């Protein structure tokens, strides 16, 4: 098992209990959807895995998170990135005052390979997102919403992740752009072998993409199963 989240509880500001014993398992080279209504704990689950809870005064107070059998829930975010886990935050958190190229290079900061390897990764990102190559010298803040989402995912790929955590990649995008983004996510999984854990409000789009899924409800796992099982679930509908 690549990732194991075992019965974790998360508290914010030492008071607010958000996750109440969530357990999920993620197999390598698969796509998993994490579904649920607003406030169910989806984004918090991703941040618990990536170590970003610390920046929001949150902490895992119970349970264990393991990546390839090693505990990671007390590690710093940069150490977790170095292990091969990268989170693309909700809302396209790119560096607006930096160019597209500079944003992409920032994604490779934990890598210690030679320049040729990083250059190859950059060209691979440009293959997935040709617009980024065209706008490589443009300030990222002037990109469209769809282009910024492409940049956020491209920057994540520069870290050469083994597990990619995607938080609402379709947020604020047109249906055509959503289709394009989801098609590229599927390609990344198939061609790069990157395991993906996807948080998404667009349930049917997420299930069309994912192999399996978990449905959260008020900080707990309410339903889990294969894509087909969840698509035919009355509760999910």
XYZ file of C-alpha atoms in Angstrom:
237
model
C 0.000 0.000 0.000
C 1.439 3.364 -1.015
C -0.534 5.517 1.450
C -2.339 4.482 4.612
C -4.371 6.902 6.731
C -5.391 5.036 9.846
C -8.089 6.392 12.178
C -6.790 9.969 12.291
C -8.305 12.852 14.200
C -7.485 16.469 13.352
C -7.995 19.452 15.619
C -7.643 23.128 14.728
C -6.560 25.718 17.299
C -6.500 22.988 19.994
C -10.313 23.123 20.094
C -12.140 22.393 16.821
C -12.386 18.695 15.950
C -12.636 18.382 12.146
C -11.682 14.791 11.332
C -13.128 12.120 13.606
C -11.319 8.889 12.880
C -10.847 8.808 9.110
C -9.186 5.773 7.528
C -8.323 5.501 3.837
C -5.906 3.397 1.791
C -4.396 4.349 -1.551
C -2.754 1.834 -3.864
C 0.091 2.829 -6.155
C -0.627 4.092 -9.707
C -4.368 4.428 -9.105
C -6.740 7.406 -8.954
C -8.901 7.869 -5.867
C -11.732 10.385 -5.433
C -12.425 11.982 -2.065
C -16.020 13.203 -2.145
C -18.440 14.912 0.215
C -20.284 18.141 0.931
C -18.643 21.391 2.049
C -17.198 21.032 5.536
C -17.004 17.240 5.366
C -13.236 17.287 5.900
C -11.915 16.604 2.392
C -9.358 19.419 2.191
C -8.308 18.836 5.790
C -7.562 15.205 4.937
C -5.256 16.280 2.110
C -3.491 18.814 4.337
C -3.003 16.187 7.032
C -1.239 14.012 4.449
C 0.884 16.831 2.973
C 1.821 18.409 6.314
C 0.152 21.730 5.508
C -2.020 21.631 8.634
C 0.787 23.266 10.595
C 0.363 26.509 8.648
C -3.289 26.712 9.759
C -2.768 25.831 13.434
C -4.044 22.313 12.842
C -2.561 19.013 13.982
C -3.116 15.287 13.820
C -3.906 14.388 17.426
C -4.689 10.710 16.977
C -3.997 7.968 14.433
C -1.230 7.295 11.946
C -0.417 8.385 8.376
C 2.091 6.194 6.559
C 3.698 6.528 3.138
C 5.363 3.330 1.968
C 5.178 2.041 5.526
C 6.883 5.098 7.081
C 5.080 7.505 9.391
C 4.820 11.005 7.956
C 2.165 12.854 9.962
C 4.677 14.737 12.127
C 7.010 15.709 9.292
C 7.424 19.194 7.831
C 5.813 19.875 4.418
C 9.153 20.220 2.622
C 10.243 16.810 3.926
C 6.988 15.277 2.718
C 7.470 16.820 -0.735
C 10.967 15.316 -0.818
C 9.403 11.887 -0.184
C 7.295 12.268 -3.331
C 3.998 13.776 -2.122
C 2.835 17.099 -3.588
C -0.454 18.908 -2.952
C -2.053 21.260 -5.468
C -4.085 23.583 -3.278
C -7.632 24.717 -3.937
C -7.802 28.076 -5.680
C -4.680 27.780 -7.862
C -2.044 29.030 -5.404
C 0.576 30.119 -7.920
C 3.212 32.856 -7.498
C 1.491 35.670 -9.369
C 4.516 38.012 -9.464
C 6.770 35.347 -10.978
C 6.831 34.174 -14.577
C 5.369 30.871 -15.695
C 8.899 29.484 -16.101
C 9.926 30.659 -12.624
C 6.818 29.046 -11.118
C 7.665 25.752 -12.775
C 11.289 25.850 -11.650
C 10.093 26.536 -8.096
C 8.382 23.145 -8.198
C 11.745 21.411 -8.578
C 13.383 22.957 -5.510
C 13.487 19.680 -3.550
C 15.075 17.752 -6.401
C 18.800 17.157 -6.426
C 19.116 15.796 -9.953
C 21.228 17.410 -12.628
C 20.040 20.206 -14.870
C 19.347 17.816 -17.739
C 16.819 15.866 -15.633
C 15.041 19.053 -14.593
C 15.050 20.284 -18.202
C 13.496 16.991 -19.304
C 10.779 17.385 -16.659
C 10.110 20.911 -17.878
C 9.716 19.733 -21.464
C 7.379 16.983 -20.280
C 5.210 19.573 -18.523
C 5.139 21.608 -21.737
C 3.956 18.503 -23.603
C 0.961 18.228 -21.269
C 0.332 21.972 -21.214
C 1.515 23.616 -24.488
C 0.015 26.958 -23.385
C 2.566 27.154 -20.585
C 5.466 26.989 -23.026
C 3.937 29.739 -25.125
C 3.519 31.931 -22.014
C 6.738 30.865 -20.252
C 7.987 34.460 -19.834
C 4.596 35.884 -18.874
C 3.757 36.814 -15.270
C 1.570 34.053 -13.845
C -0.919 36.535 -12.394
C -1.996 37.498 -15.909
C -2.948 33.968 -16.932
C -6.577 32.893 -17.201
C -8.097 30.714 -14.492
C -7.677 27.581 -16.599
C -4.071 28.420 -17.433
C -3.307 29.044 -13.758
C -4.715 25.625 -12.911
C -2.518 24.082 -15.582
C 0.450 25.939 -14.096
C -0.345 24.691 -10.589
C -0.461 21.085 -11.793
C 2.627 21.587 -13.957
C 4.562 22.979 -11.006
C 3.573 19.894 -9.002
C 4.887 17.628 -11.776
C 8.251 19.407 -11.616
C 8.675 17.897 -8.139
C 8.392 14.462 -9.769
C 5.727 13.261 -7.304
C 4.720 9.686 -6.698
C 1.494 10.811 -4.998
C -0.330 13.906 -6.262
C -3.000 15.466 -4.046
C -5.437 17.588 -6.071
C -7.893 19.867 -4.258
C -10.835 20.977 -6.420
C -9.023 21.229 -9.787
C -12.289 22.086 -11.577
C -13.176 25.017 -9.295
C -14.263 28.070 -11.286
C -13.529 26.547 -14.682
C -15.819 26.190 -17.688
C -17.133 22.696 -18.561
C -14.791 22.523 -21.579
C -11.741 23.381 -19.469
C -12.813 20.898 -16.790
C -12.942 18.173 -19.434
C -9.460 19.135 -20.664
C -7.960 19.240 -17.156
C -9.447 15.877 -16.196
C -8.191 14.325 -19.440
C -4.658 15.519 -18.633
C -4.921 14.210 -15.055
C -5.822 10.802 -16.478
C -2.834 10.962 -18.841
C -0.499 11.853 -15.982
C -1.705 8.811 -14.067
C -1.379 6.472 -17.045
C 1.819 7.800 -18.634
C 3.805 8.885 -15.562
C 2.472 6.273 -13.141
C 1.607 9.009 -10.626
C -0.898 8.000 -7.952
C -3.623 10.626 -7.531
C -5.919 11.468 -4.618
C -8.536 13.889 -5.892
C -10.915 16.118 -3.913
C -13.749 17.241 -6.151
C -17.265 18.681 -5.845
C -18.165 17.541 -9.363
C -19.017 14.019 -8.265
C -19.755 12.404 -11.610
C -16.685 13.904 -13.278
C -14.520 12.660 -10.409
C -15.995 9.156 -10.499
C -15.601 8.946 -14.266
C -11.897 9.547 -13.679
C -11.224 7.589 -10.482
C -10.772 3.869 -9.923
C -12.147 4.023 -6.358
C -13.595 6.622 -4.044
C -14.346 7.616 -0.471
C -17.320 9.734 0.576
C -16.847 11.832 3.720
C -19.612 13.072 5.959
C -18.981 15.363 8.953
C -15.393 14.254 9.395
C -15.924 10.517 8.890
C -15.877 8.061 5.983
C -19.525 7.316 5.195
C -19.124 5.214 2.031
C -16.240 3.758 0.056
C -16.070 1.523 -2.970
C -15.211 1.178 -6.628
C -16.206 3.750 -9.237
C -19.118 1.573 -10.375
C -20.382 0.946 -6.842
C -20.369 4.638 -5.973
C -21.981 5.678 -9.263
C -24.896 3.348 -8.525
C -25.184 4.284 -4.863
C -28.443 6.012 -3.941
C -26.645 7.893 -1.164
C -24.074 9.305 -3.570
C -26.790 10.325 -6.014
